[in-house]
């Protein structure tokens, strides 16, 4: 039921409710007052300072919009660019959608609960903006849509709400990045995302985070996949952040629906990551996979995963591999919950350091010890993601390649 | 030239190589025989420079340089390479990329892979799920790209199926410049004279001798080299009398 007043009322009751897991953030220390920025045309985008462009590229946003089907670009609290050049794909700022379109009411806060915690409450009570990306029935996106949530103002609390809808038989690819300007030190990002993958639709969602050392990040995501649908969710975070906590949930609500989560995390000193994924398999033929690769070179990483098999004839697998390079902590918490006979669920988790034997093997082929180590790390982070368009794979490879320099 | 003088090696607390003397001249290939646990692999690992094989006495010279204390990669760069029996899996590193790394330069990896019937494995992670025979072909492919001057082979034919055994044998012969098929451009005599590559091959079966005309055979027994002779002769001896004959030899000579 859509009623902003009722939503606000519920949100108000949750404004002091701490998150279920992860360190608490005192939101009073941050400013969520709107920051105005003017809209940027294509040529303005391309004339942004080079170091900013580089940070955007690292988060998957290409200002030249080459090989992109559409762009959503939000700076602080303001949408500064929103455009689609692909038929059948809509990209709309969520505030505009809430004002102008009735259909958005069927999606807004329909999967995520507004009173989950103080972050969901803040996103309703102090909503800045966010994107609605919708692939119309049967449309196939050739190029990915890019979306970027950029933080420029130091000390800002950015509240966004995104809704992604892949209508029946559609195919939608999104690359989304969050980044901070080079001078920003601290801030909070609160991001609500609701994903609707309808019958036989395919959605790939690749998120690259590129934060600052003092950033606090609290995404709250829920997805729903209907019969025959596929939801492929990739997450890459290889840059420092003070604290990031998220535990996205996916419900497979039709038979043969599939969800796959892949995440690649590098934990720098002083950073704390608590992330994972939860997938409910509710219909026969459901498949779910959660794969995580975590490297800590001094940071703290908690890698969770929770698969819930509610009916027979489902398959689910959880895989977490952690590599400790330079101290730090990796805590893998894999959970499998089979509720009936006939489920097929498995997990493997391993945390360790690089095997000396592998380093020696590569050294005997002429690589120095450092080259051997970085080759093994790069291999560790390279995950084969089935169904990912080559374009996005290249994007992920680039992010890994770039940050590999920092890891070593 | 490889020159090993009075080499003594410990692995952990155990003395595994005792007073090894060995000399391999440019162009020579030696075969290393010996029962399980006699120290054959340890000798190769010590030559390659694995730090857990601790040299407590003696020295290893290669191309006139004392390499006894050099790290593995520097030995590799000097021209020593190894074909492993059980190499580790490198997850996420494609065999294709590995071949490039071995070559240290741009190389046509497909062309190289064809020589060992390995094209379809180029996009697999290095050694991931490879069978025994596939590992051997992968190792040969890597060595071909690396092209070292001294090649250490740890049981290169074990686990290789009949279909690929001659391929493996011929590849090793070619790597060691023992491939003597006549070519128009030069006489066999000249080919022999120009031969510079050195090899040390561990074998149990001797199959490799059908393809590689080895110059010398050595028997390693209980950490000691007990016999230097014609490799075919050694193989026949071991076949008829077993390694216990080596024990007699050692006891007599000491």
XYZ file of C-alpha atoms in Angstrom:
662
model
C 0.000 0.000 0.000
C 1.405 3.323 -1.058
C 0.850 6.224 1.188
C 3.684 8.603 1.871
C 2.143 9.704 5.160
C 1.906 6.168 6.416
C 5.425 5.440 5.249
C 6.676 8.519 7.057
C 4.850 7.537 10.171
C 6.470 4.099 10.143
C 9.853 5.625 9.348
C 9.547 8.073 12.205
C 9.142 5.198 14.603
C 12.382 3.654 13.349
C 14.650 6.701 13.341
C 16.570 5.480 16.368
C 16.513 1.795 15.467
C 20.074 0.512 15.114
C 20.950 -1.920 12.317
C 20.652 -5.652 12.996
C 24.374 -6.048 12.429
C 27.387 -3.807 11.909
C 28.690 -0.845 13.919
C 26.128 1.852 14.694
C 26.491 5.226 12.999
C 25.497 8.440 14.727
C 23.715 10.135 11.855
C 23.523 13.408 13.823
C 27.198 13.895 13.052
C 26.419 14.262 9.375
C 24.575 16.832 7.346
C 21.788 15.772 4.999
C 20.747 19.241 3.852
C 20.407 19.447 0.045
C 23.471 20.604 -1.863
C 22.695 22.247 -5.151
C 24.622 21.412 -8.278
C 23.649 22.429 -11.760
C 22.647 19.972 -14.440
C 25.453 18.927 -16.737
C 25.135 18.455 -20.463
C 27.248 15.898 -22.310
C 30.028 18.387 -23.011
C 30.066 19.498 -19.345
C 30.576 15.901 -18.280
C 33.535 15.552 -20.565
C 35.107 18.743 -19.276
C 35.160 17.616 -15.656
C 38.595 17.718 -13.987
C 40.721 14.783 -15.010
C 41.199 13.376 -11.501
C 37.427 13.335 -11.003
C 36.907 11.639 -14.352
C 39.433 9.039 -13.323
C 37.613 8.352 -10.079
C 34.377 8.005 -12.003
C 35.946 5.601 -14.470
C 37.128 3.508 -11.544
C 33.529 3.310 -10.398
C 32.333 2.312 -13.855
C 31.060 5.697 -15.057
C 32.417 6.706 -18.421
C 31.664 10.392 -19.048
C 32.042 9.934 -22.795
C 29.066 7.532 -22.536
C 30.750 5.356 -25.140
C 29.250 1.864 -25.169
C 26.624 2.848 -22.626
C 22.885 2.634 -23.150
C 22.051 5.354 -20.671
C 23.392 7.358 -17.770
C 22.216 8.439 -14.359
C 24.582 10.683 -12.458
C 23.832 12.084 -9.033
C 26.219 14.422 -7.255
C 25.591 14.730 -3.520
C 21.831 15.249 -3.328
C 21.210 16.417 -6.888
C 20.695 14.644 -10.216
C 23.165 16.268 -12.585
C 22.681 14.029 -15.591
C 19.989 11.600 -16.607
C 19.614 10.313 -20.108
C 18.872 7.165 -22.034
C 19.678 6.519 -25.647
C 18.303 3.040 -25.827
C 14.790 2.193 -26.864
C 12.836 0.201 -24.323
C 14.886 1.351 -21.351
C 13.724 4.093 -19.023
C 16.007 5.946 -16.650
C 14.136 8.332 -14.354
C 15.143 10.140 -11.156
C 13.011 8.611 -8.407
C 11.627 11.924 -7.119
C 10.344 12.702 -10.565
C 8.887 9.206 -10.846
C 7.108 9.586 -7.501
C 5.610 12.867 -8.640
C 4.609 11.865 -12.139
C 3.975 8.147 -12.414
C 1.387 6.087 -10.620
C 3.036 2.774 -11.437
C 5.986 3.540 -9.193
C 3.679 3.037 -6.240
C 3.641 -0.682 -6.970
C 7.392 -0.803 -6.361
C 8.365 1.892 -3.884
C 9.065 0.249 -0.483
C 7.322 -2.913 -1.622
C 10.275 -5.230 -1.012
C 12.326 -3.370 1.552
C 10.615 -2.336 4.785
C 10.844 1.346 5.578
C 11.142 0.622 9.292
C 13.995 -1.898 8.954
C 16.372 0.417 10.778
C 17.395 4.055 11.082
C 18.977 3.964 7.609
C 15.833 2.910 5.780
C 13.960 5.472 7.870
C 16.436 8.190 6.907
C 16.112 7.300 3.231
C 12.352 7.900 3.413
C 12.349 10.945 5.668
C 15.265 12.678 3.995
C 15.145 11.256 0.488
C 17.493 13.128 -1.838
C 16.979 11.183 -5.015
C 17.981 7.954 -6.731
C 17.286 6.196 -9.974
C 14.502 4.176 -11.436
C 15.725 2.004 -14.276
C 13.132 0.006 -16.106
C 13.453 -2.316 -19.071
C 10.120 -2.577 -20.883
C 8.707 -6.031 -21.693
C 10.780 -7.861 -24.291
C 13.418 -5.149 -24.580
C 17.015 -6.245 -24.735
C 19.681 -3.836 -23.672
C 22.786 -4.072 -25.766
C 24.940 -1.673 -23.811
C 24.835 -1.392 -20.044
C 23.123 1.483 -18.329
C 25.529 3.320 -16.059
C 24.577 4.928 -12.798
C 26.780 6.809 -10.425
C 26.175 8.198 -6.981
C 28.907 10.667 -6.300
C 29.763 12.367 -3.041
C 31.500 15.672 -3.213
C 30.601 17.588 -0.051
C 32.575 16.622 3.012
C 30.435 15.478 5.940
C 27.367 14.800 3.822
C 24.794 12.118 4.477
C 23.520 11.016 1.085
C 20.123 9.294 1.079
C 19.152 7.530 -2.121
C 16.490 5.089 -3.175
C 16.829 3.076 -6.371
C 14.317 0.877 -8.108
C 15.289 -1.477 -10.891
C 12.651 -3.259 -12.904
C 13.283 -5.821 -15.614
C 9.883 -6.469 -17.146
C 8.885 -9.835 -18.633
C 11.314 -11.265 -21.201
C 13.578 -8.244 -20.992
C 17.317 -8.165 -20.615
C 18.924 -5.375 -18.639
C 22.534 -4.730 -17.723
C 23.478 -2.093 -15.214
C 26.840 -0.945 -14.027
C 26.638 1.259 -11.027
C 29.327 2.958 -9.115
C 29.611 4.923 -5.975
C 32.541 7.221 -5.662
C 33.751 10.177 -3.692
C 35.580 13.242 -4.903
C 39.346 13.266 -4.313
C 39.094 15.871 -1.530
C 36.213 14.266 0.400
C 37.204 12.599 3.645
C 34.080 11.649 5.531
C 30.445 11.078 4.798
C 27.594 8.596 4.957
C 25.917 6.895 2.056
C 22.519 5.350 2.652
C 21.223 3.514 -0.399
C 17.982 1.607 -0.693
C 17.656 -0.641 -3.730
C 14.670 -2.694 -4.772
C 15.034 -5.089 -7.677
C 12.161 -6.620 -9.623
C 13.097 -9.315 -12.092
C 9.962 -10.457 -13.803
C 9.066 -13.599 -15.699
C 11.934 -14.825 -17.910
C 13.794 -11.540 -17.538
C 17.513 -11.270 -17.074
C 19.129 -8.597 -14.940
C 22.817 -8.180 -14.361
C 23.783 -5.599 -11.805
C 27.429 -4.808 -11.303
C 28.291 -2.454 -8.496
C 31.710 -0.948 -8.037
C 32.437 0.985 -4.866
C 35.207 3.492 -4.697
C 34.938 5.207 -1.330
C 37.082 7.418 0.855
C 38.833 6.312 4.015
C 36.358 7.899 6.430
C 33.178 6.882 4.615
C 30.343 5.015 6.280
C 28.158 3.036 3.915
C 24.805 1.373 4.605
C 23.102 -0.076 1.527
C 19.798 -1.860 2.056
C 18.715 -4.038 -0.856
C 15.971 -6.538 -1.538
C 15.309 -8.348 -4.807
C 12.518 -10.499 -6.154
C 12.923 -12.874 -9.085
C 9.931 -14.375 -10.840
C 9.574 -17.580 -12.834
C 12.465 -18.253 -15.196
C 14.151 -14.986 -14.246
C 17.857 -14.500 -13.646
C 19.399 -12.006 -11.281
C 23.156 -11.706 -11.446
C 24.635 -9.404 -8.867
C 28.315 -8.502 -8.816
C 29.918 -6.402 -6.162
C 33.415 -5.029 -6.201
C 34.989 -2.965 -3.466
C 38.721 -2.658 -3.460
C 39.226 0.755 -1.917
C 39.352 1.767 1.742
C 36.160 2.695 3.595
C 35.641 3.215 7.309
C 32.648 0.959 7.640
C 30.476 -0.788 5.112
C 27.648 -3.073 6.086
C 25.095 -4.675 3.840
C 23.197 -7.892 3.687
C 21.055 -7.861 0.543
C 18.176 -10.302 0.401
C 16.769 -12.014 -2.667
C 13.511 -13.925 -2.916
C 13.106 -16.435 -5.720
C 9.331 -16.373 -6.124
C 8.750 -18.414 -9.262
C 9.920 -21.767 -10.509
C 13.323 -21.966 -12.210
C 14.273 -18.501 -10.970
C 18.007 -18.095 -10.472
C 20.128 -15.694 -8.420
C 23.902 -15.463 -8.404
C 25.967 -13.175 -6.220
C 29.646 -12.570 -6.772
C 31.684 -10.261 -4.636
C 35.288 -9.225 -4.641
C 36.533 -7.297 -1.653
C 39.913 -5.974 -0.679
C 40.122 -4.865 2.923
C 42.594 -2.096 3.648
C 43.888 -1.239 7.125
C 41.364 0.757 9.143
C 38.489 -0.504 7.014
C 35.662 -2.688 8.210
C 33.430 -4.596 5.819
C 30.481 -6.645 6.897
C 28.756 -8.008 3.868
C 27.022 -10.972 2.449
C 23.890 -12.094 0.762
C 20.786 -13.993 1.674
C 18.750 -15.908 -0.889
C 15.421 -17.616 -0.289
C 14.724 -20.504 -2.656
C 10.973 -20.927 -2.603
C 10.085 -22.801 -5.795
C 11.207 -25.995 -7.521
C 14.024 -25.458 -9.975
C 15.407 -22.464 -8.080
C 19.161 -22.065 -8.203
C 21.296 -19.810 -6.065
C 24.978 -19.202 -5.794
C 26.955 -16.868 -3.570
C 30.659 -16.558 -4.335
C 32.974 -14.272 -2.418
C 36.654 -13.520 -2.760
C 38.111 -11.478 0.054
C 41.623 -10.230 0.538
C 42.659 -8.488 3.668
C 45.853 -6.523 3.808
C 45.112 -5.241 7.260
C 41.362 -4.626 7.249
C 38.510 -6.463 8.868
C 36.198 -8.419 6.595
C 33.151 -10.350 7.684
C 31.812 -12.354 4.753
C 28.347 -13.708 5.339
C 26.109 -15.835 3.237
C 22.788 -17.408 3.982
C 20.898 -19.757 1.683
C 17.447 -20.923 2.610
C 15.942 -23.881 0.756
C 12.205 -24.048 1.372
C 11.141 -26.637 -1.217
C 12.613 -29.764 -2.806
C 14.426 -29.722 -6.143
C 16.448 -26.617 -5.475
C 20.201 -26.225 -5.699
C 22.288 -23.719 -3.815
C 25.975 -23.235 -3.309
C 27.997 -20.869 -1.178
C 31.682 -20.279 -1.665
C 33.935 -17.968 0.273
C 37.662 -17.767 -0.149
C 39.735 -15.415 1.908
C 43.354 -14.473 1.582
C 45.267 -12.802 4.385
C 48.104 -10.866 2.878
C 49.268 -8.552 5.572
C 47.526 -9.178 8.836
C 43.904 -8.161 9.199
C 40.960 -10.394 9.787
C 38.627 -12.408 7.609
C 35.614 -13.989 9.222
C 33.579 -16.229 6.919
C 30.083 -17.016 8.141
C 28.407 -19.359 5.670
C 24.912 -20.529 6.552
C 22.843 -23.191 4.856
C 19.287 -23.751 5.880
C 17.436 -26.661 4.309
C 13.818 -26.727 5.442
C 12.620 -29.856 3.606
C 13.912 -33.123 2.171
C 15.266 -33.005 -1.343
C 17.228 -29.787 -1.212
C 20.766 -29.798 -2.539
C 22.868 -27.249 -0.721
C 26.598 -26.976 -0.215
C 29.261 -24.557 0.856
C 33.004 -24.241 0.894
C 34.978 -21.693 2.798
C 38.721 -21.287 3.077
C 40.801 -18.582 4.685
C 44.554 -18.622 4.487
C 47.676 -17.065 3.134
C 49.278 -17.520 -0.267
C 50.861 -20.957 -0.549
C 54.650 -20.720 -0.632
C 54.630 -23.603 -3.087
C 52.722 -21.518 -5.632
C 55.128 -18.602 -5.286
C 58.129 -20.913 -5.747
C 56.520 -22.516 -8.798
C 56.106 -19.158 -10.518
C 59.585 -18.059 -9.459
C 61.005 -21.135 -11.159
C 59.419 -19.779 -14.343
C 61.428 -16.606 -13.981
C 59.098 -14.318 -11.990
C 60.448 -12.402 -9.011
C 58.850 -13.085 -5.648
C 56.777 -9.867 -5.882
C 55.650 -10.628 -9.420
C 54.725 -14.155 -8.392
C 52.704 -12.883 -5.420
C 50.814 -10.315 -7.461
C 50.121 -12.870 -10.187
C 48.599 -15.218 -7.607
C 46.537 -12.401 -6.074
C 45.249 -11.351 -9.478
C 44.304 -14.959 -10.189
C 42.604 -15.242 -6.825
C 40.452 -12.228 -7.594
C 39.561 -13.256 -11.112
C 36.273 -15.073 -10.835
C 34.583 -16.522 -13.864
C 31.114 -15.033 -13.838
C 28.805 -16.926 -16.187
C 26.350 -14.819 -18.164
C 28.199 -11.546 -17.768
C 28.480 -9.526 -20.989
C 32.130 -9.198 -22.123
C 31.865 -5.414 -21.698
C 31.147 -5.691 -18.016
C 33.737 -8.376 -17.585
C 36.299 -5.976 -19.040
C 35.071 -3.351 -16.580
C 35.574 -5.688 -13.640
C 38.970 -6.789 -14.893
C 39.998 -3.160 -15.121
C 38.909 -2.450 -11.554
C 40.874 -5.467 -10.340
C 43.923 -4.546 -12.381
C 43.865 -0.960 -11.078
C 43.566 -1.844 -7.440
C 45.991 -4.718 -7.686
C 48.653 -2.032 -7.763
C 47.441 -0.729 -4.407
C 47.135 -4.162 -2.830
C 50.744 -5.051 -3.307
C 77.869 -26.509 -17.539
C 76.361 -27.718 -14.300
C 78.899 -28.725 -11.686
C 77.887 -30.077 -8.314
C 80.606 -30.722 -5.760
C 80.197 -32.644 -2.538
C 76.634 -31.433 -2.102
C 74.932 -32.214 1.191
C 71.303 -31.273 1.672
C 68.930 -31.408 4.608
C 65.152 -31.322 4.518
C 63.966 -30.442 7.998
C 66.145 -32.515 10.283
C 66.753 -35.218 7.768
C 69.891 -35.520 5.712
C 68.564 -36.409 2.273
C 71.525 -35.885 -0.042
C 74.992 -37.000 1.005
C 78.124 -36.038 -0.918
C 76.727 -35.597 -4.390
C 79.172 -34.964 -7.224
C 77.705 -34.403 -10.643
C 78.823 -32.753 -13.824
C 76.655 -32.083 -16.854
C 78.470 -30.644 -19.852
C 76.732 -28.420 -22.421
C 74.814 -30.643 -24.829
C 74.633 -33.543 -22.386
C 71.560 -35.227 -21.002
C 71.726 -37.441 -17.943
C 69.193 -39.908 -16.670
C 68.636 -40.215 -12.948
C 67.482 -43.596 -11.651
C 66.753 -44.630 -8.102
C 64.124 -46.237 -5.899
C 61.316 -44.223 -4.293
C 62.569 -41.995 -1.519
C 66.205 -42.133 -2.612
C 66.370 -38.348 -3.015
C 65.934 -37.858 -6.776
C 63.307 -35.139 -6.570
C 65.238 -33.539 -3.704
C 68.274 -33.254 -5.940
C 66.250 -31.474 -8.623
C 64.645 -29.177 -6.039
C 68.081 -28.350 -4.592
C 69.394 -27.494 -8.059
C 66.311 -25.340 -8.722
C 66.869 -23.598 -5.399
C 63.899 -24.483 -3.185
C 64.863 -22.956 0.184
C 63.442 -25.822 2.282
C 66.161 -28.015 0.742
C 68.927 -26.614 2.857
C 72.447 -26.935 1.496
C 74.656 -27.719 4.492
C 77.877 -28.337 2.543
C 79.222 -28.373 -0.975
C 78.318 -26.146 -3.887
C 76.408 -25.902 -7.119
C 78.022 -24.111 -10.042
C 76.132 -23.190 -13.203
C 77.705 -21.509 -16.220
C 80.729 -20.793 -14.065
C 78.716 -19.032 -11.377
C 78.260 -20.259 -7.813
C 74.475 -20.492 -7.501
C 74.377 -22.376 -4.186
C 72.745 -19.434 -2.378
C 70.791 -17.874 -5.244
C 66.995 -17.640 -4.995
C 64.845 -19.667 -7.389
C 63.986 -16.823 -9.755
C 67.623 -15.854 -10.286
C 68.464 -19.432 -11.143
C 65.539 -19.474 -13.573
C 66.831 -16.313 -15.188
C 70.288 -17.865 -15.501
C 68.684 -20.630 -17.550
C 67.528 -23.406 -15.253
C 64.034 -24.770 -15.679
C 62.038 -27.632 -14.292
C 59.221 -29.902 -15.338
C 57.432 -30.841 -12.140
C 55.783 -34.081 -11.274
C 53.085 -32.561 -9.057
C 52.969 -28.800 -9.569
C 50.490 -26.697 -7.588
C 47.257 -25.346 -9.074
C 47.212 -21.608 -9.618
C 43.566 -20.578 -9.411
C 42.484 -17.821 -11.732
C 45.664 -17.914 -13.798
C 44.959 -19.254 -17.263
C 47.441 -21.642 -18.846
C 47.555 -19.173 -21.735
C 48.778 -16.422 -19.389
C 51.237 -18.780 -17.742
C 52.839 -19.563 -21.103
C 53.280 -15.832 -21.683
C 54.848 -15.430 -18.247
C 57.248 -18.284 -18.953
C 58.261 -16.759 -22.282
C 58.775 -13.405 -20.573
C 57.796 -11.878 -23.876
C 55.065 -12.013 -26.474
C 54.760 -15.554 -27.740
C 52.293 -17.432 -29.930
C 50.963 -19.702 -27.204
C 48.522 -21.456 -29.516
C 51.334 -22.499 -31.802
C 53.383 -23.781 -28.857
C 50.374 -25.585 -27.394
C 49.724 -27.399 -30.665
C 53.102 -29.060 -30.373
C 52.025 -30.847 -27.207
C 48.381 -31.252 -28.190
C 47.275 -28.824 -25.511
C 45.332 -26.036 -27.263
C 42.050 -26.876 -25.595
C 43.571 -26.401 -22.153
C 44.851 -22.869 -22.712
C 41.821 -21.284 -21.095
C 41.866 -23.560 -18.084
C 43.449 -22.454 -14.836
C 47.010 -23.718 -14.515
C 46.925 -27.387 -13.401
C 43.324 -27.104 -12.169
C 41.857 -30.588 -12.408
C 44.530 -31.741 -14.884
C 45.156 -35.475 -15.058
C 48.700 -36.796 -14.574
C 49.355 -36.838 -18.296
C 47.838 -33.394 -18.838
C 50.110 -31.984 -16.147
C 53.132 -33.369 -17.993
C 52.069 -31.781 -21.246
C 51.347 -28.506 -19.493
C 54.797 -28.579 -17.924
C 56.409 -29.247 -21.284
C 54.462 -26.393 -22.818
C 55.713 -24.044 -20.106
C 59.301 -25.233 -20.511
C 59.075 -24.788 -24.267
C 58.072 -21.155 -23.730
C 60.730 -20.652 -21.074
C 63.473 -22.354 -23.154
C 66.007 -22.804 -20.354
C 69.516 -24.151 -20.959
C 69.374 -26.732 -18.188
C 66.146 -28.680 -17.908
C 65.225 -30.792 -14.938
C 62.509 -33.360 -15.630
C 60.783 -35.122 -12.751
C 59.290 -38.293 -14.205
C 58.060 -36.647 -17.404
C 56.374 -39.794 -18.721
C 54.474 -40.957 -15.647
C 50.723 -40.904 -16.110
C 50.949 -40.071 -19.812
C 48.622 -42.170 -21.976
C 49.931 -44.278 -24.866
C 48.602 -41.827 -27.409
C 50.680 -38.983 -26.028
C 53.769 -40.802 -24.853
C 55.664 -40.447 -28.127
C 54.592 -36.809 -28.317
C 56.033 -36.209 -24.859
C 59.222 -38.130 -25.701
C 59.761 -36.263 -28.947
C 59.086 -32.909 -27.320
C 61.685 -33.562 -24.658
C 64.152 -34.693 -27.309
C 63.528 -31.519 -29.226
C 63.869 -29.318 -26.121
C 67.194 -30.984 -25.353
C 68.314 -30.706 -28.986
C 68.458 -34.504 -29.170
C 66.206 -34.483 -32.177
C 68.550 -35.669 -34.884
C 66.330 -35.885 -37.918
C 68.351 -34.702 -40.874
C 67.576 -31.221 -42.099
C 68.635 -29.685 -45.373
C 70.400 -26.725 -43.843
C 72.898 -28.594 -41.722
C 74.505 -31.961 -41.237
C 73.689 -34.106 -38.222
C 77.285 -33.756 -37.159
C 76.958 -29.988 -37.122
C 73.693 -30.206 -35.172
C 75.443 -32.308 -32.560
C 78.312 -29.870 -32.268
C 75.965 -26.924 -31.833
C 74.015 -28.695 -29.124
C 74.134 -26.694 -25.893
C 71.089 -27.725 -23.909
C 71.553 -29.796 -20.787
C 69.079 -32.195 -19.239
C 68.631 -34.206 -16.087
C 65.716 -36.607 -16.276
C 64.250 -38.720 -13.506
C 62.660 -41.878 -14.818
C 61.437 -45.151 -13.401
C 60.351 -46.823 -16.577
C 63.067 -45.792 -19.000
C 60.434 -45.140 -21.694
C 62.078 -41.822 -22.302
C 65.209 -43.593 -23.558
C 63.265 -44.644 -26.657
C 63.121 -40.982 -27.664
C 66.055 -39.256 -26.011
C 69.555 -40.615 -26.499
C 70.923 -39.851 -23.086
C 74.636 -39.468 -22.573
C 74.927 -40.851 -19.070
C 72.893 -42.631 -16.449
C 73.200 -42.111 -12.703
C 71.717 -44.083 -9.867
C 70.794 -42.269 -6.702
C 70.512 -44.583 -3.753
C 69.928 -43.455 -0.193
C 71.115 -39.934 -0.941
C 74.250 -41.012 -2.769
C 75.098 -41.347 -6.446
C 76.199 -44.926 -6.659
C 76.783 -45.528 -10.315
C 77.599 -43.632 -13.477
C 77.173 -45.668 -16.602
C 75.399 -46.093 -19.877
C 71.708 -45.446 -19.103
C 70.419 -48.491 -21.042
C 72.844 -50.715 -19.171
C 71.710 -49.338 -15.831
C 68.086 -49.904 -16.768
C 68.834 -53.528 -17.700
C 70.759 -54.061 -14.444
C 67.969 -52.624 -12.314
C 65.441 -54.713 -14.218
C 67.373 -57.903 -13.578
C 68.935 -57.384 -10.157
C 66.900 -54.588 -8.631
C 68.268 -51.632 -6.675
C 69.719 -53.943 -4.052
C 72.673 -54.331 -6.414
C 73.301 -50.598 -5.959
C 73.565 -51.116 -2.240
C 76.301 -53.672 -2.857
C 78.141 -51.231 -5.097
C 77.976 -48.482 -2.498
C 79.139 -50.788 0.270
C 82.065 -52.012 -1.861
C 83.244 -48.578 -3.002
C 83.083 -47.053 0.469
